[in-house]
Amino acid sequence: MMIRRLSRVMAALAWLAAPLPLLAQTTANDADDETLARGAYLATASDCTACHTAHGGESMAGGLRIASPVGEIVATNITPSTSHGIGNYSEEQFARVLRHGIRADGANLYPAMPYTAYARMSDEDIHALYVYFMHGVAPVDVPTPPTKLPFPMNLRVAMKGWNLLFHDATPLEEDPEQSAAWNRGRYLVEGPTHCSSCHTPRGFMMQELDDQAMAGAQVGPWYAPNITPDDVGGIGSWRHDELVTYLRTGKLDQAQAAGSMAEAITHSFQHLSDDDLSAIATYIEALPPIGPSDGEERQGDRFSHGRPSDELVNFRGDSYAEGLEGESRGAQIYSANCASCHQPDGRGTADGYYPRLFENGILGDENASNLIATILYGVERETEAEGHVFMPPFGEQPNAFNALSNDEIADLSNYLLTHFGRVDENGKASVEVTADDVQTIREGGPGSPLILLSRIGMGVGIVAVVLLGYWLLRRRRAAKR
Amino acid sequence: MTQTASADVVIVGTGVVGVVVAEQLLDAGFSVLMLDAGPRVSRAEIVENFRNLPLGLKGSASSSYPPKPWAPHPMPSTGNPEDDYLQLEGPDAYAQTYIRYAGGSTWHWAGTCWRLTPDDMRLNSLYGVGRDWAFDYATLDPYYNLAEYSLGICGPSDPALQWPPQPRSRPYPMPHLPFSPGEDKFTRVMKEKLGYTNVPVAQARNSGMPYDDRPACCANNNCVPVCPIGAKYDAATALNRLEAKGAVILSNAVAHRIETGEGNRIEAVHYLDPERQSHRVTGNHFVVACNAIETPKLLLMSADSRNPNGIANSSDQVGRNMMDHPQLALTLTLDEPYWLGQGPVVNSGIMETSQGDFRAEHAGAYFRMNNFARNRYETFNALKTGKVGRALDEEIRRRTACTVNVVAAHEILPDPNNRLTLSANKDWLGLPKPHIYYDVGDYTRRSAEVYSMPIARRIAEAMGATEVKEPSAFAQSKHLMGSTIMGTDPANSVVDPDCRAYDHANLFLPGGGAMPSTACGNSTITMVALAFKAAEALIDQARRA
């Protein structure tokens, strides 16, 4: 492991020292329809718009504020505006952003921009993206507010050290041992669609842990679940066509997309070709299967638990206020706030628009983050196939159906987990939610940017010290000579 | 008495009209303070109230909303008229239902949104009856559009199915909801046998998609008394948003006196809290949006030396011209199952019967087959058969499937004798209860005799009814209109075409009270259009001040 890292450091150092490769200058002549269309498709696959288009704002004009406890990270204007966008970028500068996370002015990007994945794309595809952004996107001459993070998170230069250690900027190469579909799937998954950015757990320095690829990871308030083909820990029970349908619609009987996956499906996956979605599924199905992170032996995957049931008998006849004082508090909250769509016994609506809750991955998972986040933030996604899906939030939003307290959401969650989740032989849920857990998700989740960024900051500090030491050592040796 | 608060604009009432006016003002940069007599509750609480009701009360629009002692509203009768909140007199009972809760009575409306037609606004010119509106349909049209996009109205895109038949200047923001199988059958039978077109109701309900940050309808068929998921617009869904925009909303604050000052301008509104303490709220402009019973009551209660007949009442028309849509409902038993109850409670109707030259002689009528699930009503009829066990279950099932409710909703003319006054009977706070004299009048009664009931009987026959239960008297539609009537002449009207009180330059009284004609369709969408028009005038006036 250490050797591999060092070799990456050396490779990266070599790249920094070498003159930039000369790339062909792009002119309007290069904007032939085919390249433009390819670039547009890749931009969709890469879901650039998810971050770079503000809600209700101009396409790619930035301004989306990503709230974090340490301040707002503002996505930038990436339209070809010469005053406020990337209109003055040469193709090599553009490529340097995608491959190395370095802006035209030399500043490093935070890895909120998934250049670690985009780096694996081919030169041809980066060229097509460049052509698209220069000629297929309307320039918007509107500035975005600068991202101002407090020390030490504001030290962009710190990212240089991190890149040296963890960033592989080489394009993926075809594996002749594998099928064309697998190769295409790998290219899409590891490159533009950057699945591992969310689904692969990260180490102490926030680097993706390659041996745990797609085994599930916390992303803010949401948990990007295990999508390896493991029969217990992952999605091994899904048929190939189910995975394709999920990517197209975000909706299966046993799983529905919310949070950033709902955005990815709305803006990106649903627009990909049948062949590409099938290729993604082929590659995902061939990943090394990884079991549940707790390592426990168990029957069935997260989609196989619970059954229709209720506790109405314990509180019907009592007012809502009385029900909240009673023994079936969670059930009372469910009845008043949830049952009108999901039905009293959790069966959902017949068409699945409002999904069933039993045999549903959100309740059978070992991590309750998505359950809590769904209650707090609701669900929204829009696809051509399934229309505009919306569940109202139960947090503090103006349109919250009911602003539930941490205690109420904990009780509701535990009711749901007991009835529709994984339980032991005594009927006790394998996952329990506390009011503190709810507060954590309310604040943006355990993997909140504060922790993430400070870890990066700390990591970079360590790297800087190591490199400084190395440099001093070499100088001393050189001086001795 | 304490001086509690002040704002650019003080709005009494947090129902749909108050909420719409408030949001326009907030968006224009004015500070807004709102008062509501009743409590502010969560939807969850009301949903559970409904579920806990005995079956016999589930049809009651108000029983899920128990009134607070300080904010009484009409409830199912106890049998003793003295206990009733509305003190009623006259040949017909103005026995309306509305609730005094923050969010107002759209909590329990069906969401039906029929616009007026151009003819509906010119009854006097065209037919020599009633009153003309102070402006024409083209003037109201843009405000209807605002209302439809603000509340989120779904309606048909096919012009042949739209009401009124005039081409629309803007499409509905959402497609209409599908018909239930029973409605499909009804539509077919009406067309084939009687030539009537049963058209989709334009309604404030999210149709197949979210709208206004609220979810899509999932057909609980529970619109009345409460949409359990907020897919139907009700003003309660807007209260948090108004607060996020800076509004101050005081619930359990019972406005009981409007105070005038120099130039007969309104200076303040006084309200009582549940401890019976009085508070004074000042502002530059005032809006009273408590609809056609509570608004005139408050105006009459506020009589002072400048306004001995009550606020805004130099015309003596405050409280007069009480109107509604008097309705006659037939219960039909059919050979074939109709299985009503899928989708919203009112989803289609025949509107063409509301128009015609006959209006010189009698009222028009709008016919609808209600889409309420029938088990709530028919269970009691099944029990009366004496059957038990499986036979009873089957009887309930048969009646639920094979009975329908066909309603004829009529228009009514404004009559000054139909009048709200202050009763000597007092409520918990010592405030007078409303006393209302009401007579639906010959114009409407004649319609029942020669027009609407004959049509209703033909409808029953066309549907193959084996049993027809006819009503014995007019029932109420809960569409309060007319008590602060609009007109161009201050001598016979309370408000001007912008719903501004003729007697007080800084007082606006938008809502059903201003409507000079009722037509046959539900009044809310017109009330909201008037609210947008009034808000525009208020903002203009406030900016010039």
Coordinates of C-alpha atoms in Angstrom, one line a residue, chain B residues 237-497:
Chain B
T237 CA -50.6 25.2 4.1
A238 CA -49.5 28.8 3.4
L239 CA -49.1 30.0 7.0
N240 CA -45.5 28.8 7.6
R241 CA -44.5 30.3 4.3
L242 CA -46.0 33.6 5.2
E243 CA -44.1 33.6 8.4
A244 CA -40.9 32.8 6.6
K245 CA -41.6 35.9 4.5
G246 CA -41.9 38.0 7.7
A247 CA -45.6 37.9 8.5
V248 CA -46.7 37.9 12.2
I249 CA -49.6 35.6 12.8
L250 CA -51.5 35.8 16.0
S251 CA -53.9 32.9 16.6
N252 CA -56.5 32.8 19.4
A253 CA -56.9 36.6 18.9
V254 CA -60.6 37.5 18.6
A255 CA -61.1 40.8 16.8
H256 CA -64.1 42.5 18.5
R257 CA -63.8 46.2 17.6
I258 CA -62.5 48.3 14.8
E259 CA -61.5 51.7 15.9
T260 CA -61.9 54.8 13.7
G261 CA -60.1 58.1 13.8
E262 CA -59.8 61.4 12.0
G263 CA -61.3 61.4 8.5
N264 CA -63.1 58.2 9.5
R265 CA -59.9 56.3 8.7
I266 CA -59.4 53.0 10.5
E267 CA -56.9 53.4 13.4
A268 CA -56.8 50.1 15.1
V269 CA -58.3 46.7 15.6
H270 CA -58.9 45.5 19.1
Y271 CA -58.8 41.8 19.9
L272 CA -59.5 39.6 22.9
D273 CA -57.2 36.8 24.0
P274 CA -58.4 33.6 25.7
E275 CA -58.0 35.3 29.1
R276 CA -60.5 37.9 27.9
Q277 CA -57.8 40.6 27.9
S278 CA -58.1 43.2 25.1
H279 CA -55.2 44.3 22.9
R280 CA -54.9 47.1 20.4
V281 CA -53.2 46.6 17.0
T282 CA -52.5 49.6 14.8
G283 CA -51.6 49.9 11.2
N284 CA -51.8 52.0 8.1
H285 CA -54.2 49.8 6.2
F286 CA -56.7 47.2 7.4
V287 CA -58.2 44.1 5.7
V288 CA -61.1 42.2 7.2
A289 CA -61.2 38.8 5.5
C290 CA -63.5 36.8 7.7
N291 CA -66.1 36.0 5.0
A292 CA -69.7 36.9 4.8
I293 CA -70.8 36.2 8.4
E294 CA -67.9 37.1 10.7
T295 CA -66.9 40.2 8.6
P296 CA -70.4 42.0 8.8
K297 CA -70.7 40.9 12.5
L298 CA -67.4 42.6 13.3
L299 CA -68.4 45.7 11.3
L300 CA -71.7 46.0 13.1
M301 CA -70.2 45.3 16.5
S302 CA -67.8 48.2 16.0
A303 CA -70.5 51.0 15.7
D304 CA -69.1 54.2 17.1
S305 CA -70.1 57.9 17.2
R306 CA -68.8 58.4 13.6
N307 CA -70.5 55.3 12.4
P308 CA -73.6 54.7 14.4
N309 CA -74.9 51.9 12.1
G310 CA -71.5 50.1 12.2
I311 CA -68.3 50.4 10.3
A312 CA -68.6 50.8 6.5
N313 CA -72.3 50.9 6.9
S314 CA -73.5 54.4 5.7
S315 CA -75.4 52.5 3.0
D316 CA -77.2 50.3 5.6
Q317 CA -76.2 47.3 3.4
V318 CA -73.7 45.7 5.8
G319 CA -75.2 42.3 6.7
R320 CA -77.8 42.5 4.0
N321 CA -78.1 40.4 0.8
M322 CA -77.0 37.2 2.5
M323 CA -76.6 34.6 -0.2
D324 CA -75.5 31.0 -0.8
H325 CA -76.2 28.3 -3.4
P326 CA -79.4 26.7 -2.1
Q327 CA -79.2 23.0 -3.0
L328 CA -81.5 20.1 -3.5
A329 CA -80.0 16.7 -3.2
L330 CA -81.6 13.5 -4.5
T331 CA -80.5 10.0 -3.4
L332 CA -80.9 7.5 -6.1
T333 CA -80.8 3.7 -5.9
L334 CA -79.6 2.1 -9.1
D335 CA -79.7 -1.3 -10.7
E336 CA -76.0 -1.2 -11.5
P337 CA -73.1 -0.5 -9.2
Y338 CA -71.5 3.0 -9.6
W339 CA -68.9 2.5 -6.8
L340 CA -68.4 6.2 -6.1
G341 CA -65.6 7.3 -3.9
Q342 CA -62.5 6.9 -6.0
G343 CA -60.7 10.2 -6.3
P344 CA -61.8 13.5 -4.9
V345 CA -65.3 14.0 -3.4
V346 CA -66.5 16.4 -6.1
N347 CA -64.8 15.7 -9.5
S348 CA -67.3 16.6 -12.3
G349 CA -70.5 18.5 -13.0
I350 CA -73.0 19.7 -15.5
M351 CA -72.6 23.5 -15.7
E352 CA -74.5 24.3 -19.0
T353 CA -77.8 24.2 -17.1
S354 CA -76.8 27.3 -15.1
Q355 CA -77.0 29.5 -18.2
G356 CA -79.9 30.6 -20.4
D357 CA -82.6 33.2 -21.1
F358 CA -84.8 31.4 -18.5
R359 CA -82.8 33.4 -15.9
A360 CA -85.3 36.3 -16.5
E361 CA -87.9 34.0 -14.8
H362 CA -86.0 31.7 -12.5
A363 CA -82.6 30.6 -11.2
G364 CA -80.3 28.4 -13.1
A365 CA -78.8 25.2 -11.5
Y366 CA -75.6 23.2 -11.6
F367 CA -76.0 19.4 -11.4
R368 CA -73.4 17.1 -10.0
M369 CA -73.1 13.6 -8.9
N370 CA -71.1 13.7 -5.7
N371 CA -68.2 11.4 -5.5
F372 CA -68.2 10.8 -1.8
A373 CA -67.7 7.1 -0.9
R374 CA -71.2 6.0 0.1
N375 CA -70.5 3.6 2.9
R376 CA -70.4 6.5 5.5
Y377 CA -74.1 7.1 4.7
E378 CA -75.4 3.8 3.6
T379 CA -74.3 1.8 6.6
F380 CA -77.0 3.4 8.6
N381 CA -79.7 2.6 6.0
A382 CA -78.4 -1.0 5.9
L383 CA -78.6 -1.2 9.7
K384 CA -82.3 -0.1 9.5
T385 CA -83.1 -3.3 7.5
G386 CA -82.5 -5.4 10.6
K387 CA -79.9 -7.6 8.8
V388 CA -76.9 -8.9 10.7
G389 CA -73.7 -10.7 10.1
R390 CA -72.7 -11.5 6.5
A391 CA -76.2 -10.4 5.2
L392 CA -75.5 -6.9 6.8
D393 CA -72.1 -6.7 5.2
E394 CA -73.6 -7.5 1.9
E395 CA -76.3 -5.0 2.3
I396 CA -73.8 -2.3 3.1
R397 CA -71.7 -3.3 0.1
R398 CA -74.7 -3.3 -2.2
R399 CA -75.9 0.1 -1.0
T400 CA -72.5 1.6 -1.1
A401 CA -72.1 0.5 -4.7
C402 CA -75.6 1.2 -6.0
T403 CA -76.6 4.5 -4.5
V404 CA -75.6 7.9 -5.7
N405 CA -76.3 11.5 -4.6
V406 CA -77.3 14.0 -7.3
V407 CA -77.2 17.6 -6.3
A408 CA -78.8 20.6 -7.9
A409 CA -77.1 23.8 -6.7
H410 CA -79.0 27.0 -7.5
E411 CA -78.2 30.6 -7.8
I412 CA -80.0 33.2 -5.6
L413 CA -80.6 36.9 -6.0
P414 CA -79.4 39.5 -3.5
D415 CA -82.3 40.5 -1.3
P416 CA -81.8 43.2 1.4
N417 CA -84.3 41.4 3.7
N418 CA -81.9 38.4 3.9
R419 CA -80.1 40.0 6.7
L420 CA -77.5 39.4 9.4
T421 CA -77.9 41.4 12.6
L422 CA -76.5 41.1 16.1
S423 CA -78.4 38.7 18.4
A424 CA -79.1 39.6 22.0
N425 CA -77.7 36.1 22.6
K426 CA -74.1 36.3 23.6
D427 CA -71.1 33.9 23.2
W428 CA -68.5 32.9 25.7
L429 CA -66.6 36.2 25.4
G430 CA -69.9 38.2 25.8
L431 CA -69.9 39.1 22.1
P432 CA -73.2 38.9 20.2
K433 CA -74.0 35.8 18.2
P434 CA -75.0 36.4 14.5
H435 CA -78.7 36.5 13.9
I436 CA -79.7 35.8 10.3
Y437 CA -83.1 36.0 8.6
Y438 CA -83.2 34.1 5.3
D439 CA -85.6 33.2 2.6
V440 CA -84.3 31.7 -0.6
G441 CA -86.9 33.6 -2.5
D442 CA -89.3 33.0 -5.3
Y443 CA -86.7 33.2 -8.1
T444 CA -84.9 30.2 -6.7
R445 CA -88.0 28.4 -5.6
R446 CA -89.6 28.7 -9.0
S447 CA -86.5 27.1 -10.5
A448 CA -87.0 24.1 -8.3
E449 CA -90.6 23.9 -9.4
V450 CA -90.3 24.3 -13.1
Y451 CA -86.7 23.7 -13.9
S452 CA -84.2 22.1 -11.6
M453 CA -86.2 19.3 -10.1
P454 CA -87.8 18.3 -13.4
I455 CA -84.2 18.0 -14.8
A456 CA -83.1 16.1 -11.7
R457 CA -86.0 13.6 -12.2
R458 CA -85.0 13.1 -15.8
I459 CA -81.4 12.5 -14.7
A460 CA -82.7 9.9 -12.2
E461 CA -84.7 8.2 -14.9
A462 CA -81.8 8.3 -17.4
M463 CA -79.6 6.6 -14.8
G464 CA -82.3 3.9 -14.3
A465 CA -83.0 4.7 -10.7
T466 CA -85.2 2.2 -9.0
E467 CA -85.8 4.4 -6.0
V468 CA -85.6 8.2 -5.8
K469 CA -85.5 10.0 -2.5
E470 CA -86.3 13.7 -3.0
P471 CA -85.4 16.4 -0.6
S472 CA -88.1 18.2 1.4
A473 CA -86.3 21.5 1.7
F474 CA -83.4 23.5 0.4
A475 CA -80.1 22.7 2.1
Q476 CA -77.1 25.1 2.3
S477 CA -73.9 24.9 0.3
K478 CA -71.7 26.7 2.8
H479 CA -70.9 29.3 0.2
L480 CA -71.2 32.6 2.1
M481 CA -71.8 35.6 -0.1
G482 CA -73.3 39.0 -0.2
S483 CA -73.2 40.7 3.2
T484 CA -70.7 43.5 2.2
I485 CA -72.0 43.9 -1.3
M486 CA -69.9 45.5 -4.1
G487 CA -71.3 48.2 -6.4
T488 CA -70.5 51.5 -8.1
D489 CA -73.0 53.5 -6.0
P490 CA -72.0 54.2 -2.4
A491 CA -75.6 54.7 -1.5
N492 CA -76.5 51.0 -2.1
S493 CA -73.1 49.3 -1.8
V494 CA -70.6 48.6 0.9
V495 CA -67.4 48.3 -1.1
D496 CA -66.1 49.7 -4.4
P497 CA -64.8 47.5 -7.3

